[in-house]
Amino acid sequence: MALITLRRNLCHLSDFRIHGALAGLKTQRVNCVHKTVKEHLCPWFWSLQLEPVRVRFHHAHSKKFHSENGNDLHPVGEPVSSEVHAWDRSEHSVTNVDEQIFYRRLNSFTSSKEVLHFISTLQTLPDTMAAGALHRICEMEKKDDDQRLPKEILENSAFQALCNQFAQDPSNLSNTGLVTALQALTLLYVDPQSRLLLNLLAECQHRLERGSLDIHSLCILGESLIKLQGPGCSTLDLIIYQLQGENLEEFTPEDIVTLYRILQACPEKVDQHQTFLNKMNNCSLSVVSNLSPKLLSQMLTALVVLDQTQALPLVIKLGKYVVRHIPHFTSEELREVLEAFIYFGHNDRFFTKALEQHVASLCLTLDPEVVSKVMEYCSRKLIFSKPILDAVAETFVCQSEKFSPNQTAELIEPFGKLNYLPPNASALFRKLENILLTRFNYFPPKTLLKLLHSCSLIECHPVNFMARIFSPYFLQQVQGEESYLDRLSLAQLTQLFLTAILECPFYKGPKLLPKYQVKSFLTPCSSLETPMDFQLYKSVMIGLIDLLGARLYFASKVLTPYCYTIDVEIKLDEDGFVLPFTVDEDIHKRVALCIDGPKRFCLNSKHLLGKEATKQRHLYLLGYQVVQIPYYEIEMLKSRLELVEYLQRKLFSQNSGGH
């Protein structure tokens, strides 16, 4: 590791003297250094008179420097000391300074000026620390609207001395100092032809070809090259090749995650690297417990991008540790975790419980994108969580203006899918109606259709908007550039029209034209009904045959004229006697048995899904006697006799009039 001396010369020193490892470096005038920075680091910087400084490099034993994308700079594998030494002396030597204290002090600063003032008081500074300081400066000056360093930083003599010495002879830098300085430059815009950048890149390339870079340096270099030259950079293949030759057990947790991010940048090569990825996935099981919240979310994101669906043991273990860190995730990190769990289909009750507590306590302060992602997670996994649903409903009522049209739809749809009306339902849907009245045209047509359909599932019928959605103009918008409307949209339109007929008799607006109506709601990939559980049906069928005397007296999977498919239909005459299913005359009553398996309910609950509740409600309004046969009641029966007695009670109770 090299040592940099940054000491103010109160005399009129007009050159930069380099001692130790760089003693052979020629003396340069201060305005020459200024010219280098002006011309190459930032082309728009103009000349100023600079206060002279002196920079000196010495070699010392190197410690790895690590930053999780710029946060918490400290040597890898060492805790950050909580002690703070008295730095306010005229000069300081690194030999008297604990590196841990240096990095803690560096992270405590809130401005680049503080960092530069701090390092200017030090007599000697290891190149790894100098690179860390440069990294911290670039990190703090990185802004969304401006990727350039401000003029006052570029004019600072200590900053220019840092850049000049990194640019003049990087061959004497340690590996960590070299790659960390390069990593710092990736945070801001730097002229691709700058001497500083080109010299650092050339030295990195030279050491890479010699095979002299350690694991950590290879990881940092790989990620830096992706940012500077893109994932198509030819040097990246050599870096990955060298990393594949290393023992994965020697990687730090941070380096393993960095390697995942490097491979994530070129997902088109995943097949080429899959054998190595399998080794990484297995090795990562042992480091999960040491990952920070940021690294946990980054590893999960990489697994998604690389489509590592076979790495479920790793995903499950990551999920266990995610539970512990939920309160510490940033909004972006929590969103990435939820996206990964949605992708891999992962859920567990401990995560749900922790998520409930987090959302319920912080929902009003959470980012709208995170709130909508939480709702998407609950919707995809059919998680019926009153604490989450209630908190989100309250958030929308209070802060609806924060949500975009797509986020609004993602937030409202799960209420219909999960068949839940929150305590503030009237305020919630009044707020939604006001938004739709003022911003109707801002909603994408298919998104709007899904939103209104979801409302109808929980009997919050969008009567004021039905005339619009049944109009030819809106239907053309839904169709877009396609030659026909997709099957799911047609099914949703049909069910909304059926809802208008059955539940909104006062609706007198336009009707849905027959060409837009489907014949069945039970279709692959676009079904508004859940297919019957075959094993459950077999059990019920055996009981029905024993009860009714023959298979002749009930029909299965009966498609009605109203698009719904009935699991089992039984016909009764006027006296309540069962008729053969082939008879079409003298039918007084039809009994619809809904054989509801676990997939028709919310996850691990007895709460019926919105589409199944709507189906049963509509069948009742159509005149059917609806009899629900839920799986959890069948599972309680211990014998065939108990099953027959159960079905007899359900079908032929005193109120039903059946015999």
PDB file of N, CA and C in Angstrom, residues 225-314:
ATOM      1  N   LEU A 225     -15.706  -1.686 -14.501  1.00  0.00           N
ATOM      2  CA  LEU A 225     -15.661  -1.750 -15.963  1.00  0.00           C
ATOM      3  C   LEU A 225     -17.059  -1.825 -16.565  1.00  0.00           C
ATOM      4  N   ILE A 226     -17.966  -2.499 -15.888  1.00  0.00           N
ATOM      5  CA  ILE A 226     -19.347  -2.563 -16.373  1.00  0.00           C
ATOM      6  C   ILE A 226     -19.949  -1.165 -16.424  1.00  0.00           C
ATOM      7  N   LYS A 227     -19.684  -0.369 -15.388  1.00  0.00           N
ATOM      8  CA  LYS A 227     -20.227   0.990 -15.350  1.00  0.00           C
ATOM      9  C   LYS A 227     -19.558   1.898 -16.383  1.00  0.00           C
ATOM     10  N   LEU A 228     -18.256   1.692 -16.607  1.00  0.00           N
ATOM     11  CA  LEU A 228     -17.519   2.568 -17.521  1.00  0.00           C
ATOM     12  C   LEU A 228     -17.677   2.157 -18.983  1.00  0.00           C
ATOM     13  N   GLN A 229     -17.656   0.845 -19.263  1.00  0.00           N
ATOM     14  CA  GLN A 229     -17.613   0.373 -20.644  1.00  0.00           C
ATOM     15  C   GLN A 229     -18.765  -0.536 -21.030  1.00  0.00           C
ATOM     16  N   GLY A 230     -19.632  -0.864 -20.059  1.00  0.00           N
ATOM     17  CA  GLY A 230     -20.778  -1.700 -20.361  1.00  0.00           C
ATOM     18  C   GLY A 230     -20.465  -3.178 -20.198  1.00  0.00           C
ATOM     19  N   PRO A 231     -21.514  -4.007 -20.111  1.00  0.00           N
ATOM     20  CA  PRO A 231     -21.309  -5.460 -19.892  1.00  0.00           C
ATOM     21  C   PRO A 231     -20.668  -6.162 -21.073  1.00  0.00           C
ATOM     22  N   GLY A 232     -20.598  -5.510 -22.238  1.00  0.00           N
ATOM     23  CA  GLY A 232     -19.970  -6.126 -23.401  1.00  0.00           C
ATOM     24  C   GLY A 232     -18.465  -5.986 -23.410  1.00  0.00           C
ATOM     25  N   CYS A 233     -17.895  -5.376 -22.386  1.00  0.00           N
ATOM     26  CA  CYS A 233     -16.448  -5.162 -22.296  1.00  0.00           C
ATOM     27  C   CYS A 233     -15.708  -6.498 -22.374  1.00  0.00           C
ATOM     28  N   SER A 234     -14.737  -6.596 -23.280  1.00  0.00           N
ATOM     29  CA  SER A 234     -14.025  -7.857 -23.477  1.00  0.00           C
ATOM     30  C   SER A 234     -13.187  -8.235 -22.261  1.00  0.00           C
ATOM     31  N   THR A 235     -12.700  -7.231 -21.531  1.00  0.00           N
ATOM     32  CA  THR A 235     -11.877  -7.510 -20.348  1.00  0.00           C
ATOM     33  C   THR A 235     -12.680  -8.218 -19.268  1.00  0.00           C
ATOM     34  N   LEU A 236     -13.998  -8.025 -19.288  1.00  0.00           N
ATOM     35  CA  LEU A 236     -14.851  -8.617 -18.256  1.00  0.00           C
ATOM     36  C   LEU A 236     -14.787 -10.143 -18.296  1.00  0.00           C
ATOM     37  N   ASP A 237     -14.677 -10.709 -19.487  1.00  0.00           N
ATOM     38  CA  ASP A 237     -14.592 -12.169 -19.597  1.00  0.00           C
ATOM     39  C   ASP A 237     -13.346 -12.699 -18.902  1.00  0.00           C
ATOM     40  N   LEU A 238     -12.231 -11.966 -19.030  1.00  0.00           N
ATOM     41  CA  LEU A 238     -10.989 -12.382 -18.376  1.00  0.00           C
ATOM     42  C   LEU A 238     -11.125 -12.301 -16.860  1.00  0.00           C
ATOM     43  N   ILE A 239     -11.810 -11.253 -16.376  1.00  0.00           N
ATOM     44  CA  ILE A 239     -12.022 -11.111 -14.925  1.00  0.00           C
ATOM     45  C   ILE A 239     -12.859 -12.271 -14.397  1.00  0.00           C
ATOM     46  N   ILE A 240     -13.950 -12.580 -15.097  1.00  0.00           N
ATOM     47  CA  ILE A 240     -14.811 -13.687 -14.665  1.00  0.00           C
ATOM     48  C   ILE A 240     -14.048 -15.009 -14.718  1.00  0.00           C
ATOM     49  N   TYR A 241     -13.223 -15.182 -15.748  1.00  0.00           N
ATOM     50  CA  TYR A 241     -12.430 -16.409 -15.877  1.00  0.00           C
ATOM     51  C   TYR A 241     -11.484 -16.570 -14.691  1.00  0.00           C
ATOM     52  N   GLN A 242     -10.821 -15.478 -14.307  1.00  0.00           N
ATOM     53  CA  GLN A 242      -9.899 -15.558 -13.171  1.00  0.00           C
ATOM     54  C   GLN A 242     -10.647 -15.796 -11.860  1.00  0.00           C
ATOM     55  N   LEU A 243     -11.806 -15.183 -11.712  1.00  0.00           N
ATOM     56  CA  LEU A 243     -12.594 -15.387 -10.499  1.00  0.00           C
ATOM     57  C   LEU A 243     -13.092 -16.833 -10.400  1.00  0.00           C
ATOM     58  N   GLN A 244     -13.421 -17.427 -11.545  1.00  0.00           N
ATOM     59  CA  GLN A 244     -13.871 -18.819 -11.539  1.00  0.00           C
ATOM     60  C   GLN A 244     -12.759 -19.774 -11.104  1.00  0.00           C
ATOM     61  N   GLY A 245     -11.522 -19.333 -11.279  1.00  0.00           N
ATOM     62  CA  GLY A 245     -10.401 -20.170 -10.872  1.00  0.00           C
ATOM     63  C   GLY A 245     -10.056 -20.057  -9.401  1.00  0.00           C
ATOM     64  N   GLU A 246     -10.684 -19.125  -8.700  1.00  0.00           N
ATOM     65  CA  GLU A 246     -10.412 -18.938  -7.276  1.00  0.00           C
ATOM     66  C   GLU A 246     -11.285 -19.870  -6.434  1.00  0.00           C
ATOM     67  N   ASN A 247     -10.844 -20.090  -5.213  1.00  0.00           N
ATOM     68  CA  ASN A 247     -11.608 -20.900  -4.262  1.00  0.00           C
ATOM     69  C   ASN A 247     -12.726 -20.039  -3.671  1.00  0.00           C
ATOM     70  N   LEU A 248     -13.970 -20.427  -3.917  1.00  0.00           N
ATOM     71  CA  LEU A 248     -15.102 -19.615  -3.460  1.00  0.00           C
ATOM     72  C   LEU A 248     -15.135 -19.468  -1.941  1.00  0.00           C
ATOM     73  N   GLU A 249     -14.566 -20.417  -1.236  1.00  0.00           N
ATOM     74  CA  GLU A 249     -14.574 -20.333   0.223  1.00  0.00           C
ATOM     75  C   GLU A 249     -13.694 -19.201   0.736  1.00  0.00           C
ATOM     76  N   GLU A 250     -12.812 -18.682  -0.128  1.00  0.00           N
ATOM     77  CA  GLU A 250     -11.946 -17.576   0.260  1.00  0.00           C
ATOM     78  C   GLU A 250     -12.583 -16.220  -0.025  1.00  0.00           C
ATOM     79  N   PHE A 251     -13.740 -16.218  -0.677  1.00  0.00           N
ATOM     80  CA  PHE A 251     -14.438 -14.970  -0.971  1.00  0.00           C
ATOM     81  C   PHE A 251     -15.087 -14.439   0.307  1.00  0.00           C
ATOM     82  N   THR A 252     -15.035 -13.141   0.509  1.00  0.00           N
ATOM     83  CA  THR A 252     -15.813 -12.536   1.588  1.00  0.00           C
ATOM     84  C   THR A 252     -17.274 -12.475   1.154  1.00  0.00           C
ATOM     85  N   PRO A 253     -18.216 -12.345   2.076  1.00  0.00           N
ATOM     86  CA  PRO A 253     -19.630 -12.200   1.677  1.00  0.00           C
ATOM     87  C   PRO A 253     -19.840 -11.052   0.704  1.00  0.00           C
ATOM     88  N   GLU A 254     -19.134  -9.938   0.928  1.00  0.00           N
ATOM     89  CA  GLU A 254     -19.277  -8.783   0.033  1.00  0.00           C
ATOM     90  C   GLU A 254     -18.801  -9.113  -1.378  1.00  0.00           C
ATOM     91  N   ASP A 255     -17.691  -9.865  -1.472  1.00  0.00           N
ATOM     92  CA  ASP A 255     -17.167 -10.217  -2.790  1.00  0.00           C
ATOM     93  C   ASP A 255     -18.091 -11.181  -3.530  1.00  0.00           C
ATOM     94  N   ILE A 256     -18.713 -12.101  -2.813  1.00  0.00           N
ATOM     95  CA  ILE A 256     -19.650 -13.026  -3.454  1.00  0.00           C
ATOM     96  C   ILE A 256     -20.830 -12.268  -4.047  1.00  0.00           C
ATOM     97  N   VAL A 257     -21.354 -11.297  -3.291  1.00  0.00           N
ATOM     98  CA  VAL A 257     -22.484 -10.514  -3.806  1.00  0.00           C
ATOM     99  C   VAL A 257     -22.042  -9.671  -4.990  1.00  0.00           C
ATOM    100  N   THR A 258     -20.833  -9.111  -4.931  1.00  0.00           N
ATOM    101  CA  THR A 258     -20.317  -8.343  -6.066  1.00  0.00           C
ATOM    102  C   THR A 258     -20.199  -9.229  -7.300  1.00  0.00           C
ATOM    103  N   LEU A 259     -19.749 -10.460  -7.107  1.00  0.00           N
ATOM    104  CA  LEU A 259     -19.651 -11.396  -8.234  1.00  0.00           C
ATOM    105  C   LEU A 259     -21.033 -11.700  -8.809  1.00  0.00           C
ATOM    106  N   TYR A 260     -22.017 -11.855  -7.961  1.00  0.00           N
ATOM    107  CA  TYR A 260     -23.394 -12.024  -8.455  1.00  0.00           C
ATOM    108  C   TYR A 260     -23.812 -10.817  -9.308  1.00  0.00           C
ATOM    109  N   ARG A 261     -23.463  -9.616  -8.835  1.00  0.00           N
ATOM    110  CA  ARG A 261     -23.857  -8.414  -9.588  1.00  0.00           C
ATOM    111  C   ARG A 261     -23.150  -8.349 -10.938  1.00  0.00           C
ATOM    112  N   ILE A 262     -21.889  -8.802 -10.989  1.00  0.00           N
ATOM    113  CA  ILE A 262     -21.162  -8.823 -12.261  1.00  0.00           C
ATOM    114  C   ILE A 262     -21.838  -9.768 -13.244  1.00  0.00           C
ATOM    115  N   LEU A 263     -22.162 -10.975 -12.785  1.00  0.00           N
ATOM    116  CA  LEU A 263     -22.836 -11.941 -13.658  1.00  0.00           C
ATOM    117  C   LEU A 263     -24.237 -11.470 -14.025  1.00  0.00           C
ATOM    118  N   GLN A 264     -24.871 -10.727 -13.115  1.00  0.00           N
ATOM    119  CA  GLN A 264     -26.210 -10.189 -13.373  1.00  0.00           C
ATOM    120  C   GLN A 264     -26.200  -9.219 -14.545  1.00  0.00           C
ATOM    121  N   ALA A 265     -25.060  -8.552 -14.756  1.00  0.00           N
ATOM    122  CA  ALA A 265     -24.971  -7.560 -15.830  1.00  0.00           C
ATOM    123  C   ALA A 265     -24.982  -8.194 -17.214  1.00  0.00           C
ATOM    124  N   CYS A 266     -24.686  -9.499 -17.295  1.00  0.00           N
ATOM    125  CA  CYS A 266     -24.698 -10.175 -18.605  1.00  0.00           C
ATOM    126  C   CYS A 266     -25.532 -11.449 -18.518  1.00  0.00           C
ATOM    127  N   PRO A 267     -26.859 -11.303 -18.314  1.00  0.00           N
ATOM    128  CA  PRO A 267     -27.717 -12.493 -18.140  1.00  0.00           C
ATOM    129  C   PRO A 267     -27.792 -13.366 -19.382  1.00  0.00           C
ATOM    130  N   GLU A 268     -27.442 -12.805 -20.541  1.00  0.00           N
ATOM    131  CA  GLU A 268     -27.495 -13.610 -21.762  1.00  0.00           C
ATOM    132  C   GLU A 268     -26.435 -14.714 -21.757  1.00  0.00           C
ATOM    133  N   LYS A 269     -25.456 -14.613 -20.846  1.00  0.00           N
ATOM    134  CA  LYS A 269     -24.406 -15.632 -20.759  1.00  0.00           C
ATOM    135  C   LYS A 269     -24.633 -16.589 -19.591  1.00  0.00           C
ATOM    136  N   VAL A 270     -25.852 -16.590 -19.048  1.00  0.00           N
ATOM    137  CA  VAL A 270     -26.111 -17.389 -17.854  1.00  0.00           C
ATOM    138  C   VAL A 270     -25.874 -18.878 -18.103  1.00  0.00           C
ATOM    139  N   ASP A 271     -26.210 -19.369 -19.291  1.00  0.00           N
ATOM    140  CA  ASP A 271     -25.987 -20.791 -19.597  1.00  0.00           C
ATOM    141  C   ASP A 271     -24.494 -21.124 -19.587  1.00  0.00           C
ATOM    142  N   GLN A 272     -23.704 -20.193 -20.072  1.00  0.00           N
ATOM    143  CA  GLN A 272     -22.261 -20.385 -20.115  1.00  0.00           C
ATOM    144  C   GLN A 272     -21.668 -20.470 -18.706  1.00  0.00           C
ATOM    145  N   HIS A 273     -22.270 -19.730 -17.767  1.00  0.00           N
ATOM    146  CA  HIS A 273     -21.731 -19.672 -16.407  1.00  0.00           C
ATOM    147  C   HIS A 273     -22.533 -20.506 -15.410  1.00  0.00           C
ATOM    148  N   GLN A 274     -23.498 -21.312 -15.866  1.00  0.00           N
ATOM    149  CA  GLN A 274     -24.413 -21.976 -14.939  1.00  0.00           C
ATOM    150  C   GLN A 274     -23.698 -22.943 -13.992  1.00  0.00           C
ATOM    151  N   THR A 275     -22.701 -23.654 -14.482  1.00  0.00           N
ATOM    152  CA  THR A 275     -21.966 -24.571 -13.596  1.00  0.00           C
ATOM    153  C   THR A 275     -21.306 -23.809 -12.454  1.00  0.00           C
ATOM    154  N   PHE A 276     -20.698 -22.679 -12.796  1.00  0.00           N
ATOM    155  CA  PHE A 276     -20.077 -21.843 -11.763  1.00  0.00           C
ATOM    156  C   PHE A 276     -21.139 -21.247 -10.844  1.00  0.00           C
ATOM    157  N   LEU A 277     -22.276 -20.862 -11.411  1.00  0.00           N
ATOM    158  CA  LEU A 277     -23.369 -20.317 -10.599  1.00  0.00           C
ATOM    159  C   LEU A 277     -23.884 -21.349  -9.595  1.00  0.00           C
ATOM    160  N   ASN A 278     -23.939 -22.603 -10.017  1.00  0.00           N
ATOM    161  CA  ASN A 278     -24.375 -23.656  -9.088  1.00  0.00           C
ATOM    162  C   ASN A 278     -23.437 -23.741  -7.885  1.00  0.00           C
ATOM    163  N   LYS A 279     -22.128 -23.635  -8.143  1.00  0.00           N
ATOM    164  CA  LYS A 279     -21.158 -23.629  -7.048  1.00  0.00           C
ATOM    165  C   LYS A 279     -21.354 -22.402  -6.154  1.00  0.00           C
ATOM    166  N   MET A 280     -21.599 -21.247  -6.789  1.00  0.00           N
ATOM    167  CA  MET A 280     -21.825 -20.023  -6.021  1.00  0.00           C
ATOM    168  C   MET A 280     -23.069 -20.154  -5.146  1.00  0.00           C
ATOM    169  N   ASN A 281     -24.134 -20.701  -5.717  1.00  0.00           N
ATOM    170  CA  ASN A 281     -25.381 -20.838  -4.963  1.00  0.00           C
ATOM    171  C   ASN A 281     -25.190 -21.735  -3.741  1.00  0.00           C
ATOM    172  N   ASN A 282     -24.435 -22.797  -3.904  1.00  0.00           N
ATOM    173  CA  ASN A 282     -24.180 -23.699  -2.772  1.00  0.00           C
ATOM    174  C   ASN A 282     -23.271 -23.043  -1.739  1.00  0.00           C
ATOM    175  N   CYS A 283     -22.240 -22.366  -2.215  1.00  0.00           N
ATOM    176  CA  CYS A 283     -21.296 -21.707  -1.299  1.00  0.00           C
ATOM    177  C   CYS A 283     -21.972 -20.568  -0.542  1.00  0.00           C
ATOM    178  N   SER A 284     -22.893 -19.880  -1.192  1.00  0.00           N
ATOM    179  CA  SER A 284     -23.546 -18.715  -0.582  1.00  0.00           C
ATOM    180  C   SER A 284     -24.388 -19.094   0.626  1.00  0.00           C
ATOM    181  N   LEU A 285     -24.795 -20.352   0.710  1.00  0.00           N
ATOM    182  CA  LEU A 285     -25.585 -20.787   1.869  1.00  0.00           C
ATOM    183  C   LEU A 285     -24.847 -20.528   3.180  1.00  0.00           C
ATOM    184  N   SER A 286     -23.524 -20.580   3.139  1.00  0.00           N
ATOM    185  CA  SER A 286     -22.739 -20.421   4.365  1.00  0.00           C
ATOM    186  C   SER A 286     -22.475 -18.969   4.730  1.00  0.00           C
ATOM    187  N   VAL A 287     -22.764 -18.035   3.818  1.00  0.00           N
ATOM    188  CA  VAL A 287     -22.454 -16.626   4.105  1.00  0.00           C
ATOM    189  C   VAL A 287     -23.704 -15.783   4.324  1.00  0.00           C
ATOM    190  N   VAL A 288     -24.878 -16.378   4.136  1.00  0.00           N
ATOM    191  CA  VAL A 288     -26.124 -15.603   4.242  1.00  0.00           C
ATOM    192  C   VAL A 288     -26.244 -14.895   5.585  1.00  0.00           C
ATOM    193  N   SER A 289     -25.833 -15.566   6.639  1.00  0.00           N
ATOM    194  CA  SER A 289     -25.981 -14.983   7.978  1.00  0.00           C
ATOM    195  C   SER A 289     -25.129 -13.741   8.175  1.00  0.00           C
ATOM    196  N   ASN A 290     -24.128 -13.535   7.314  1.00  0.00           N
ATOM    197  CA  ASN A 290     -23.233 -12.379   7.448  1.00  0.00           C
ATOM    198  C   ASN A 290     -23.591 -11.234   6.514  1.00  0.00           C
ATOM    199  N   LEU A 291     -24.680 -11.364   5.781  1.00  0.00           N
ATOM    200  CA  LEU A 291     -25.048 -10.332   4.809  1.00  0.00           C
ATOM    201  C   LEU A 291     -25.840  -9.212   5.471  1.00  0.00           C
ATOM    202  N   SER A 292     -25.545  -8.002   5.057  1.00  0.00           N
ATOM    203  CA  SER A 292     -26.303  -6.835   5.513  1.00  0.00           C
ATOM    204  C   SER A 292     -27.630  -6.779   4.762  1.00  0.00           C
ATOM    205  N   PRO A 293     -28.579  -5.952   5.196  1.00  0.00           N
ATOM    206  CA  PRO A 293     -29.843  -5.818   4.444  1.00  0.00           C
ATOM    207  C   PRO A 293     -29.616  -5.473   2.977  1.00  0.00           C
ATOM    208  N   LYS A 294     -28.674  -4.582   2.710  1.00  0.00           N
ATOM    209  CA  LYS A 294     -28.404  -4.185   1.327  1.00  0.00           C
ATOM    210  C   LYS A 294     -27.915  -5.362   0.498  1.00  0.00           C
ATOM    211  N   LEU A 295     -26.979  -6.129   1.066  1.00  0.00           N
ATOM    212  CA  LEU A 295     -26.433  -7.269   0.337  1.00  0.00           C
ATOM    213  C   LEU A 295     -27.468  -8.379   0.167  1.00  0.00           C
ATOM    214  N   LEU A 296     -28.344  -8.566   1.145  1.00  0.00           N
ATOM    215  CA  LEU A 296     -29.425  -9.547   1.009  1.00  0.00           C
ATOM    216  C   LEU A 296     -30.304  -9.216  -0.188  1.00  0.00           C
ATOM    217  N   SER A 297     -30.712  -7.957  -0.287  1.00  0.00           N
ATOM    218  CA  SER A 297     -31.595  -7.554  -1.393  1.00  0.00           C
ATOM    219  C   SER A 297     -30.877  -7.658  -2.726  1.00  0.00           C
ATOM    220  N   GLN A 298     -29.569  -7.331  -2.760  1.00  0.00           N
ATOM    221  CA  GLN A 298     -28.820  -7.414  -4.010  1.00  0.00           C
ATOM    222  C   GLN A 298     -28.650  -8.859  -4.472  1.00  0.00           C
ATOM    223  N   MET A 299     -28.410  -9.772  -3.526  1.00  0.00           N
ATOM    224  CA  MET A 299     -28.275 -11.177  -3.910  1.00  0.00           C
ATOM    225  C   MET A 299     -29.594 -11.719  -4.445  1.00  0.00           C
ATOM    226  N   LEU A 300     -30.698 -11.377  -3.801  1.00  0.00           N
ATOM    227  CA  LEU A 300     -32.004 -11.832  -4.275  1.00  0.00           C
ATOM    228  C   LEU A 300     -32.301 -11.282  -5.668  1.00  0.00           C
ATOM    229  N   THR A 301     -31.972 -10.015  -5.893  1.00  0.00           N
ATOM    230  CA  THR A 301     -32.207  -9.407  -7.207  1.00  0.00           C
ATOM    231  C   THR A 301     -31.391 -10.114  -8.284  1.00  0.00           C
ATOM    232  N   ALA A 302     -30.130 -10.416  -7.969  1.00  0.00           N
ATOM    233  CA  ALA A 302     -29.277 -11.115  -8.933  1.00  0.00           C
ATOM    234  C   ALA A 302     -29.833 -12.497  -9.259  1.00  0.00           C
ATOM    235  N   LEU A 303     -30.319 -13.204  -8.254  1.00  0.00           N
ATOM    236  CA  LEU A 303     -30.895 -14.530  -8.483  1.00  0.00           C
ATOM    237  C   LEU A 303     -32.115 -14.448  -9.401  1.00  0.00           C
ATOM    238  N   VAL A 304     -32.872 -13.361  -9.296  1.00  0.00           N
ATOM    239  CA  VAL A 304     -34.026 -13.165 -10.177  1.00  0.00           C
ATOM    240  C   VAL A 304     -33.567 -12.927 -11.606  1.00  0.00           C
ATOM    241  N   VAL A 305     -32.647 -11.986 -11.780  1.00  0.00           N
ATOM    242  CA  VAL A 305     -32.172 -11.640 -13.128  1.00  0.00           C
ATOM    243  C   VAL A 305     -31.524 -12.841 -13.801  1.00  0.00           C
ATOM    244  N   LEU A 306     -30.797 -13.640 -13.013  1.00  0.00           N
ATOM    245  CA  LEU A 306     -30.114 -14.813 -13.562  1.00  0.00           C
ATOM    246  C   LEU A 306     -31.013 -16.048 -13.618  1.00  0.00           C
ATOM    247  N   ASP A 307     -32.269 -15.886 -13.222  1.00  0.00           N
ATOM    248  CA  ASP A 307     -33.267 -16.954 -13.309  1.00  0.00           C
ATOM    249  C   ASP A 307     -32.800 -18.224 -12.603  1.00  0.00           C
ATOM    250  N   GLN A 308     -32.346 -18.075 -11.365  1.00  0.00           N
ATOM    251  CA  GLN A 308     -31.833 -19.219 -10.610  1.00  0.00           C
ATOM    252  C   GLN A 308     -32.958 -19.911  -9.834  1.00  0.00           C
ATOM    253  N   THR A 309     -33.940 -20.392 -10.576  1.00  0.00           N
ATOM    254  CA  THR A 309     -35.089 -21.046  -9.939  1.00  0.00           C
ATOM    255  C   THR A 309     -34.711 -22.357  -9.262  1.00  0.00           C
ATOM    256  N   GLN A 310     -33.559 -22.919  -9.639  1.00  0.00           N
ATOM    257  CA  GLN A 310     -33.116 -24.153  -9.005  1.00  0.00           C
ATOM    258  C   GLN A 310     -32.418 -23.890  -7.671  1.00  0.00           C
ATOM    259  N   ALA A 311     -32.210 -22.618  -7.329  1.00  0.00           N
ATOM    260  CA  ALA A 311     -31.505 -22.264  -6.092  1.00  0.00           C
ATOM    261  C   ALA A 311     -32.484 -21.996  -4.954  1.00  0.00           C
ATOM    262  N   LEU A 312     -33.558 -22.760  -4.888  1.00  0.00           N
ATOM    263  CA  LEU A 312     -34.574 -22.521  -3.857  1.00  0.00           C
ATOM    264  C   LEU A 312     -34.046 -22.672  -2.432  1.00  0.00           C
ATOM    265  N   PRO A 313     -33.120 -23.617  -2.149  1.00  0.00           N
ATOM    266  CA  PRO A 313     -32.575 -23.659  -0.784  1.00  0.00           C
ATOM    267  C   PRO A 313     -31.929 -22.337  -0.373  1.00  0.00           C
ATOM    268  N   LEU A 314     -31.240 -21.702  -1.323  1.00  0.00           N
ATOM    269  CA  LEU A 314     -30.622 -20.404  -1.035  1.00  0.00           C
ATOM    270  C   LEU A 314     -31.688 -19.339  -0.826  1.00  0.00           C
TER     271      LEU A 314
END
